[in-house]
């Protein structure tokens, strides 16, 4: 608050005072007080007034300046009153008290919602761990009773598991910080694990996996990578083409790019020769809830899988991209920077 | 024959896992009370222990630690708690392997076999036989009428599967699935090639007329004169 703003605000007061002084001077003059005495009285009054005005301005300036500063430099503006001194003037105190009440209400609400969402998240996580027991039991029952029906059920279980896993990562994605650890991970182990897990679906659709260059290791969280690749593979299987030349293929290939130490990275490509994604949809595949033409035409999809992949990759600072041509297939690329500086600097 | 000791509080899993393990030639002991798991294990003196971490009365990690004070029995931790900390703790407390639910039964069997092998107990492995054909999976040797020959890994796996389901049709997709579980991602054509090679290898020791192709379905291992025409 500049002094002129303050003066403009107090303009009525100043005009009133000047009028009062003028009236005073007139009355004194009427009582034939000497002009010099009138000037002295009026000047004294003016001086005192200006002094009072300046003092009150300084007090207000101090308060509003610190208020503005706290609001600017502190992003937790709901705690603004905790960081401010209660001012010594009436309007300031009113503002301060109102602010204090409003922010307290706000903070209480935030805390209660936070608690609700944390409890819900905890419940979802526990539920997911609980559901794994019956899924395991079901798998064992099927393994002990192999026939035509058990194979069909086994495939459905593979799908259920994939959805359960998606829910787990969705619940966790709200507070991703807490459970990932970047380690050296063998691409071969993770990728073959994913293919094994979804082998029934691969075989049912007669899709052949191809592997190339997977002896490379990358720095990432193994479980997250397992989930990400699992989601991408699920899509590749789901959106297979009817009769592509050379048979249905999902190929996994890794390559070391750029020998320069700083930018050295491993690029993992997951390629399929499925139905591909129409050009207008490609841009939006990582959006939450986006299903596009394929999602509508072929089978119902949630639009969550790739969104989560992107979110997890972003968290681990791994660039994830997707290219596709309708009718030709889809390629998903994940880049794994090798230099440790990449993680330190970001 | 190996004895597996199952510490698992979920009744269905306990039952089905017992059936699975028994079908794969393990003797199974599985307690239904968990008050004193450790002494139960020590009494039973099994060859391998499968331990669930989430037990009703006692924490699995405590069992792990107590057990290690008294015994070096191979121990596989099986749990649905898939966090790194549990895995680390289990390994630090002396578990030999860590498997998270939901596991595929084949993977679990493979893990058990590999732990047994690592602990030097796997040498006397289970043999499969049918009408004089003997398969020793540990060495990949198949013998018949005094002659024997070594099989490749894939041939061995296919033959083992056929012997396990002797006189029943084994579907191509089941054979494929079985091979995929050992990271042999064969496609349909390669499977045919592998089976034909197996047939030739078997013929070299005089096993012929046993392995029949069921067009469009799979394969059948049966002595020829027993096949209904």
XYZ file of C-alpha atoms in Angstrom:
575
model
C 0.000 0.000 0.000
C 1.598 3.220 -1.141
C 1.093 6.530 0.675
C -0.941 7.985 -2.219
C -3.328 4.997 -2.167
C -3.697 5.521 1.532
C -4.331 9.270 1.072
C -6.896 8.625 -1.624
C -8.619 6.286 0.810
C -8.577 8.985 3.516
C -9.531 11.854 1.168
C -12.838 12.546 2.951
C -11.076 12.787 6.302
C -8.469 15.217 4.909
C -11.112 17.397 3.208
C -13.137 17.380 6.423
C -10.151 18.475 8.430
C -9.277 21.230 5.985
C -12.893 22.412 6.119
C -12.789 22.331 9.940
C -9.547 24.354 9.965
C -11.023 26.865 7.507
C -14.168 27.183 9.635
C -12.010 27.594 12.730
C -9.980 30.312 11.013
C -13.171 32.133 10.021
C -14.604 31.995 13.549
C -11.314 33.130 15.089
C -11.249 35.947 12.539
C -14.796 36.904 13.533
C -13.583 37.253 17.135
C -10.862 39.563 15.677
C -7.995 37.296 16.658
C -4.850 38.516 14.895
C -4.099 36.825 11.536
C -0.679 35.637 12.775
C -2.255 33.799 15.720
C -4.808 32.148 13.413
C -2.015 30.956 11.103
C -0.109 29.526 14.083
C -3.161 27.661 15.426
C -4.125 26.284 12.031
C -0.533 25.232 11.226
C -0.230 23.457 14.581
C -3.481 21.618 13.949
C -2.323 20.652 10.453
C 1.052 19.443 11.707
C -0.529 17.276 14.374
C -2.975 15.884 11.830
C -0.277 15.068 9.281
C 1.769 13.404 11.989
C -1.189 11.285 13.115
C -1.964 10.396 9.497
C 1.632 9.348 8.811
C 1.834 7.259 11.976
C -1.384 5.456 11.196
C -0.201 4.927 7.605
C 3.070 3.400 8.767
C 1.244 1.035 11.092
C -1.053 -0.144 8.329
C 1.783 -0.390 5.854
C 3.685 -2.681 8.169
C 0.754 -5.048 8.532
C -0.310 -5.168 4.910
C 3.245 -5.457 3.682
C 3.923 -8.485 5.822
C 0.553 -9.952 4.812
C 1.385 -9.546 1.141
C 4.852 -10.984 1.689
C 3.577 -14.072 3.462
C 1.021 -14.658 0.746
C 3.630 -14.370 -1.973
C 6.486 -16.413 -0.577
C 4.451 -19.037 1.210
C 2.419 -21.414 -0.910
C 0.561 -22.753 2.134
C -1.513 -19.574 2.278
C -4.102 -21.300 4.433
C -1.665 -20.852 7.321
C -1.184 -17.120 6.729
C -2.503 -15.992 10.125
C -0.074 -18.286 11.942
C 2.772 -16.349 10.399
C 1.411 -12.835 11.052
C 1.342 -10.743 14.177
C -2.113 -9.515 15.138
C -2.016 -5.769 14.225
C -2.606 -2.915 16.689
C -5.372 -1.085 14.802
C -9.058 -1.887 14.651
C -9.643 -2.612 10.927
C -6.484 -4.656 10.865
C -7.682 -6.704 13.805
C -11.021 -7.295 12.109
C -9.290 -8.439 8.927
C -6.907 -10.598 10.928
C -9.676 -12.246 12.943
C -11.834 -12.887 9.900
C -8.862 -14.375 8.082
C -7.986 -16.509 11.074
C -11.484 -17.923 11.296
C -11.740 -18.569 7.571
C -8.386 -20.291 7.312
C -9.034 -22.389 10.404
C -12.282 -23.629 8.913
C -10.488 -24.304 5.659
C -7.648 -26.173 7.341
C -10.052 -28.295 9.361
C -11.892 -29.228 6.201
C -8.696 -30.034 4.322
C -7.525 -32.191 7.200
C -10.768 -34.098 7.367
C -10.816 -34.753 3.612
C -7.190 -35.750 3.734
C -7.989 -38.234 6.435
C -10.930 -39.612 4.513
C -8.853 -40.047 1.375
C -5.954 -41.590 3.280
C -8.261 -44.019 5.003
C -9.858 -44.887 1.696
C -6.476 -45.423 0.118
C -5.410 -47.637 2.988
C -8.612 -49.600 2.643
C -8.065 -50.058 -1.084
C -4.518 -51.256 -0.495
C -5.606 -53.733 2.165
C -8.442 -54.893 -0.039
C -6.048 -55.492 -2.893
C -3.776 -57.573 -0.691
C -6.803 -59.519 0.543
C -8.085 -60.218 -2.957
C -4.750 -61.747 -3.906
C -5.380 -64.685 -1.610
C -8.593 -65.841 -3.316
C -7.007 -65.210 -6.724
C -4.098 -67.450 -5.751
C -6.520 -70.063 -4.465
C -8.485 -69.918 -7.719
C -5.294 -70.369 -9.722
C -4.374 -73.420 -7.684
C -7.853 -74.903 -8.125
C -7.520 -74.439 -11.884
C -4.022 -75.925 -11.933
C -5.398 -78.971 -10.140
C -8.362 -79.363 -12.489
C -7.117 -78.752 -15.996
C -9.690 -78.852 -18.750
C -11.249 -76.648 -21.406
C -13.103 -74.533 -18.849
C -10.125 -74.090 -16.555
C -8.093 -72.620 -19.393
C -10.810 -70.108 -20.160
C -11.028 -69.211 -16.484
C -7.271 -68.908 -16.245
C -7.358 -66.263 -18.950
C -10.095 -64.397 -17.127
C -7.998 -64.555 -13.962
C -5.083 -63.058 -15.847
C -7.376 -60.161 -16.741
C -8.710 -59.800 -13.209
C -5.164 -59.680 -11.900
C -4.255 -57.002 -14.380
C -7.230 -54.884 -13.274
C -6.451 -55.446 -9.598
C -2.912 -54.337 -10.179
C -4.155 -51.264 -12.010
C -6.363 -50.367 -9.045
C -3.425 -50.764 -6.686
C -1.249 -48.424 -8.682
C -4.105 -45.979 -9.116
C -4.629 -45.867 -5.350
C -0.929 -45.431 -4.808
C -0.488 -42.843 -7.534
C -1.992 -40.240 -5.179
C 1.013 -40.613 -2.900
C 3.621 -41.993 -5.219
C 6.582 -40.651 -3.326
C 6.636 -43.290 -0.689
C 7.225 -46.579 -2.364
C 9.646 -46.693 -5.178
C 13.312 -47.426 -5.239
C 15.511 -46.850 -8.264
C 17.808 -49.813 -8.732
C 19.655 -51.570 -11.482
C 17.052 -53.732 -13.181
C 17.512 -56.336 -15.889
C 15.117 -55.675 -18.768
C 15.194 -59.346 -19.677
C 13.920 -60.465 -16.263
C 11.126 -57.909 -16.085
C 9.904 -58.306 -19.659
C 9.968 -62.104 -19.723
C 8.171 -62.075 -16.379
C 5.400 -59.966 -17.900
C 5.133 -62.229 -20.962
C 5.004 -65.327 -18.728
C 2.262 -63.751 -16.638
C 0.146 -63.051 -19.694
C 1.166 -66.175 -21.591
C -2.364 -67.615 -21.822
C -3.573 -64.485 -23.587
C -0.548 -64.469 -25.915
C -1.069 -68.113 -26.858
C -4.836 -67.796 -27.220
C -4.429 -64.949 -29.700
C -1.460 -66.696 -31.372
C 0.778 -63.718 -30.713
C 4.502 -64.380 -30.774
C 6.810 -62.306 -28.609
C 10.152 -61.267 -30.068
C 13.061 -60.165 -27.928
C 16.101 -58.186 -28.919
C 18.887 -56.521 -26.952
C 17.275 -57.212 -23.605
C 20.585 -58.068 -21.961
C 20.827 -54.354 -21.144
C 20.155 -53.169 -17.620
C 18.424 -49.934 -16.670
C 17.919 -47.859 -13.543
C 14.327 -47.927 -12.389
C 11.919 -49.470 -9.922
C 11.410 -53.109 -10.901
C 7.802 -53.400 -9.715
C 6.726 -50.175 -11.361
C 8.383 -51.153 -14.606
C 6.691 -54.538 -14.396
C 3.330 -52.795 -14.055
C 4.010 -50.300 -16.860
C 5.116 -52.963 -19.329
C 2.228 -55.170 -18.225
C -0.279 -52.456 -19.142
C 1.372 -51.799 -22.490
C 1.426 -55.528 -23.297
C -2.231 -55.895 -22.289
C -3.073 -53.190 -24.831
C -0.923 -54.822 -27.501
C -2.748 -58.113 -27.006
C -6.181 -56.520 -26.824
C -5.819 -54.497 -30.002
C -4.323 -57.234 -32.212
C -5.009 -57.179 -35.923
C -6.964 -59.951 -37.567
C -4.464 -61.235 -40.056
C -1.229 -59.243 -40.274
C 1.490 -60.327 -42.680
C 4.025 -62.468 -40.857
C 1.651 -63.324 -38.015
C 0.746 -61.397 -34.900
C 3.833 -60.119 -33.171
C 4.718 -58.123 -30.112
C 8.393 -57.268 -30.158
C 10.500 -55.970 -27.324
C 13.778 -54.384 -28.328
C 16.251 -52.375 -26.327
C 19.076 -50.305 -27.684
C 21.830 -48.189 -26.185
C 21.630 -44.661 -27.609
C 24.421 -42.045 -27.730
C 27.793 -42.860 -26.337
C 28.176 -39.448 -24.737
C 28.288 -40.030 -20.982
C 25.756 -37.370 -20.002
C 23.007 -38.315 -22.421
C 23.621 -42.049 -22.602
C 20.341 -43.903 -22.409
C 18.640 -47.193 -23.131
C 15.574 -46.978 -25.331
C 13.061 -49.785 -24.980
C 10.608 -50.213 -27.842
C 7.480 -52.300 -27.487
C 6.079 -52.783 -30.954
C 3.017 -54.596 -32.186
C 1.472 -55.096 -35.602
C -2.038 -54.637 -34.288
C -4.843 -52.379 -35.430
C -3.023 -49.191 -34.428
C -4.545 -45.951 -33.221
C -6.214 -43.345 -35.487
C -4.045 -40.241 -35.933
C -6.503 -37.935 -34.162
C -6.395 -40.101 -31.044
C -2.631 -40.653 -30.767
C -1.992 -37.279 -29.103
C -4.458 -37.969 -26.356
C -3.772 -41.583 -25.358
C -2.078 -40.607 -22.094
C -5.040 -38.527 -20.931
C -6.965 -39.855 -17.980
C -10.179 -41.523 -19.055
C -9.474 -41.146 -22.773
C -10.658 -44.184 -24.730
C -10.779 -42.946 -28.316
C -12.184 -44.793 -31.317
C -10.563 -48.129 -30.470
C -12.010 -48.061 -26.988
C -15.468 -47.519 -28.434
C -15.236 -49.797 -31.440
C -13.403 -52.892 -30.232
C -13.794 -53.485 -26.570
C -14.636 -51.376 -23.614
C -11.644 -49.707 -22.055
C -11.214 -47.540 -19.012
C -8.646 -45.069 -20.295
C -6.679 -45.515 -17.095
C -3.848 -47.868 -18.103
C -1.739 -45.571 -20.247
C -2.557 -42.589 -18.033
C -1.048 -44.433 -15.074
C 1.953 -45.535 -17.146
C 2.638 -41.925 -18.033
C 2.224 -40.795 -14.446
C 4.597 -43.438 -13.085
C 7.145 -42.768 -15.837
C 7.021 -39.048 -15.111
C 7.615 -39.747 -11.455
C 10.683 -41.830 -12.264
C 11.819 -39.266 -14.863
C 11.570 -41.725 -17.741
C 10.336 -40.249 -21.030
C 7.446 -42.354 -22.357
C 6.063 -41.889 -25.842
C 3.719 -43.609 -28.236
C 3.592 -43.644 -32.001
C 0.994 -45.405 -34.061
C -0.460 -45.746 -37.489
C -3.977 -47.040 -37.918
C -3.866 -50.474 -39.512
C -0.101 -50.847 -39.098
C 0.521 -51.136 -35.381
C 1.667 -49.269 -32.328
C 5.101 -48.563 -30.884
C 5.614 -47.502 -27.306
C 9.048 -46.185 -26.352
C 10.444 -45.833 -22.853
C 13.782 -44.104 -22.381
C 16.014 -44.970 -19.467
C 18.778 -42.442 -18.854
C 21.883 -44.195 -17.584
C 23.802 -41.295 -16.112
C 23.177 -40.927 -12.408
C 23.459 -37.183 -12.888
C 20.056 -37.286 -14.556
C 18.419 -38.253 -11.277
C 20.513 -35.928 -9.160
C 19.942 -32.840 -11.246
C 16.189 -33.205 -11.515
C 10.169 -88.104 -2.016
C 10.387 -84.662 -0.451
C 8.251 -83.399 2.358
C 6.931 -79.866 2.043
C 5.649 -78.085 5.136
C 2.908 -75.583 4.411
C 2.320 -72.695 6.802
C -0.741 -71.034 5.275
C -3.825 -69.781 7.080
C -6.160 -69.665 4.089
C -7.899 -73.015 4.056
C -8.614 -73.145 0.324
C -5.039 -72.345 -0.635
C -3.798 -74.901 1.864
C -5.991 -77.615 0.386
C -5.330 -76.849 -3.233
C -1.629 -76.318 -2.770
C -1.454 -79.658 -0.972
C -3.174 -81.340 -3.917
C -0.852 -79.614 -6.376
C 2.274 -80.552 -4.470
C 1.133 -84.123 -3.955
C 0.470 -84.424 -7.667
C 4.044 -83.334 -8.221
C 5.328 -86.007 -5.886
C 5.781 -84.116 -2.648
C 4.611 -85.340 0.697
C 2.741 -82.442 2.313
C 2.311 -81.467 5.934
C 0.076 -78.483 6.631
C -0.905 -77.448 10.154
C -4.238 -75.787 10.847
C -3.158 -74.184 14.102
C -0.496 -71.507 14.222
C 0.239 -71.204 17.946
C 3.558 -72.949 17.765
C 4.585 -73.068 14.148
C 8.312 -73.372 14.749
C 8.244 -76.496 16.882
C 5.715 -77.983 14.462
C 8.212 -77.519 11.650
C 11.078 -78.888 13.700
C 9.050 -81.965 14.619
C 8.043 -82.664 11.042
C 11.616 -82.131 9.795
C 10.494 -81.322 6.224
C 12.724 -80.797 3.197
C 11.240 -77.428 2.397
C 8.983 -74.946 4.207
C 6.471 -72.627 2.524
C 5.668 -69.787 4.883
C 2.920 -67.185 4.578
C 3.832 -63.940 6.327
C 0.249 -63.014 7.269
C -0.635 -65.482 9.986
C -3.487 -65.064 12.448
C -1.575 -65.350 15.710
C 2.050 -64.715 14.910
C 4.012 -62.619 12.446
C 5.629 -64.687 9.725
C 8.880 -62.774 10.088
C 9.081 -63.868 13.719
C 8.586 -67.482 12.636
C 11.311 -66.940 10.083
C 13.769 -65.710 12.696
C 12.902 -68.335 15.304
C 13.135 -71.115 12.757
C 16.575 -70.027 11.623
C 17.849 -70.166 15.200
C 17.116 -73.875 15.252
C 17.222 -75.127 11.682
C 18.677 -74.573 8.231
C 15.714 -76.081 6.407
C 15.079 -74.471 2.980
C 12.475 -71.759 3.477
C 10.331 -70.001 0.881
C 8.304 -67.008 1.984
C 4.972 -66.728 0.156
C 2.973 -63.587 0.753
C 0.530 -61.079 -0.632
C 2.394 -58.221 1.030
C 4.544 -57.259 -1.894
C 6.617 -54.472 -0.440
C 10.377 -54.301 -0.628
C 10.757 -54.144 3.119
C 9.122 -57.532 3.713
C 11.254 -59.061 1.003
C 14.405 -57.559 2.477
C 13.470 -58.593 6.013
C 12.649 -62.134 4.924
C 15.931 -62.497 3.108
C 17.848 -61.017 6.014
C 16.146 -63.365 8.421
C 17.298 -66.312 6.340
C 14.538 -67.082 3.838
C 15.831 -68.765 0.689
C 13.263 -67.288 -1.664
C 10.378 -64.827 -1.720
C 7.271 -65.386 -3.839
C 4.385 -62.925 -3.991
C 0.729 -63.808 -4.437
C -0.936 -64.253 -6.792
C 1.698 -66.624 -8.108
C 1.336 -68.970 -10.994
C 1.423 -72.566 -9.728
C 4.111 -73.523 -12.256
C 6.353 -70.721 -11.049
C 5.901 -71.777 -7.446
C 6.809 -75.379 -8.303
C 9.861 -74.198 -10.202
C 10.956 -72.040 -7.259
C 10.571 -74.948 -4.836
C 12.580 -77.216 -7.120
C 15.314 -74.633 -7.530
C 15.570 -73.984 -3.798
C 15.826 -77.721 -3.180
C 18.470 -77.978 -5.863
C 20.430 -75.073 -4.412
C 20.293 -76.643 -0.988
C 21.775 -79.765 -2.526
C 18.681 -81.821 -2.025
C 17.543 -81.873 -5.618
C 19.800 -84.647 -6.779
C 17.297 -87.376 -6.161
C 14.597 -85.868 -8.302
C 11.268 -87.294 -9.285
C 11.292 -89.728 -12.195
C 8.504 -90.117 -14.684
C 7.724 -93.411 -16.303
C 5.186 -94.998 -18.582
C 5.258 -98.497 -20.104
C 9.001 -98.825 -19.752
C 9.829 -95.263 -20.805
C 11.783 -93.650 -17.972
C 12.510 -89.933 -17.784
C 14.925 -88.405 -15.324
C 14.244 -84.647 -15.516
C 17.341 -83.617 -13.563
C 19.663 -85.096 -16.188
C 17.289 -84.919 -19.185
C 17.965 -88.611 -19.816
C 15.270 -90.842 -21.197
C 15.700 -94.587 -21.235
C 13.795 -97.471 -22.766
C 14.669 -101.150 -23.009
C 18.227 -100.688 -21.768
C 19.051 -97.825 -24.143
C 19.120 -94.220 -23.116
C 19.547 -90.876 -24.795
C 19.834 -87.255 -23.676
C 17.034 -84.879 -24.593
C 17.221 -81.168 -25.238
C 15.575 -78.957 -22.635
C 12.434 -78.431 -24.709
C 12.143 -82.105 -25.640
C 12.513 -82.995 -21.978
C 9.775 -80.557 -20.944
C 7.393 -81.783 -23.621
C 7.989 -85.415 -22.734
C 7.591 -84.714 -19.029
C 4.254 -83.042 -19.672
C 3.131 -85.970 -21.837
C 4.241 -88.506 -19.226
C 2.416 -86.588 -16.516
C -0.748 -86.823 -18.591
C -0.127 -90.219 -20.117
C -3.055 -91.631 -22.080
C -4.721 -88.212 -22.137
C -4.613 -85.659 -24.914
C -2.292 -82.779 -24.043
C -3.375 -79.635 -25.872
C -0.872 -77.744 -27.988
C -1.647 -74.552 -26.091
C -0.922 -76.287 -22.790
C 2.436 -77.504 -24.081
C 3.164 -74.010 -25.333
C 2.140 -72.542 -21.973
C 4.371 -74.995 -20.122
C 7.373 -74.113 -22.307
C 6.670 -70.384 -21.927
C 6.875 -70.742 -18.157
C 10.552 -71.668 -18.602
C 11.153 -68.667 -20.870
C 11.000 -70.725 -24.063
C 8.561 -68.591 -26.004
C 7.943 -71.023 -28.836
C 5.277 -70.362 -31.410
C 2.978 -72.941 -32.926
C 5.371 -74.016 -35.710
C 8.358 -74.326 -33.411
C 6.298 -76.538 -31.131
C 5.570 -78.865 -34.044
C 9.264 -78.955 -34.895
C 10.151 -79.707 -31.261
C 7.628 -82.516 -31.027
C 8.822 -84.049 -34.275
C 12.395 -83.881 -33.054
C 11.325 -85.538 -29.803
C 9.626 -88.273 -31.792
C 12.831 -88.870 -33.758
C 14.963 -88.901 -30.609
C 12.633 -91.386 -28.974
C 12.701 -93.561 -32.083
C 16.502 -93.713 -31.818
C 16.170 -95.721 -28.604
C 13.376 -97.816 -29.960
C 10.381 -95.908 -28.620
C 8.034 -95.732 -31.540
C 4.296 -95.730 -31.908
C 3.849 -94.004 -28.569
C 3.510 -90.351 -29.509
C 0.357 -89.612 -31.466
C -0.744 -86.370 -33.070
C -4.341 -85.350 -32.515
C -4.975 -83.006 -35.388
C -6.112 -79.546 -34.345
C -5.822 -80.422 -30.663
C -2.557 -81.737 -29.407
C -0.622 -84.876 -28.619
C -1.274 -88.169 -26.929
C 1.200 -90.512 -25.311
C -0.140 -94.033 -25.432
C 1.097 -97.474 -26.304
C 0.069 -98.148 -29.871
C -2.007 -101.284 -29.497
C -4.025 -99.622 -26.751
C -5.262 -96.884 -29.050
C -8.841 -97.538 -30.019
C -9.143 -97.382 -33.776
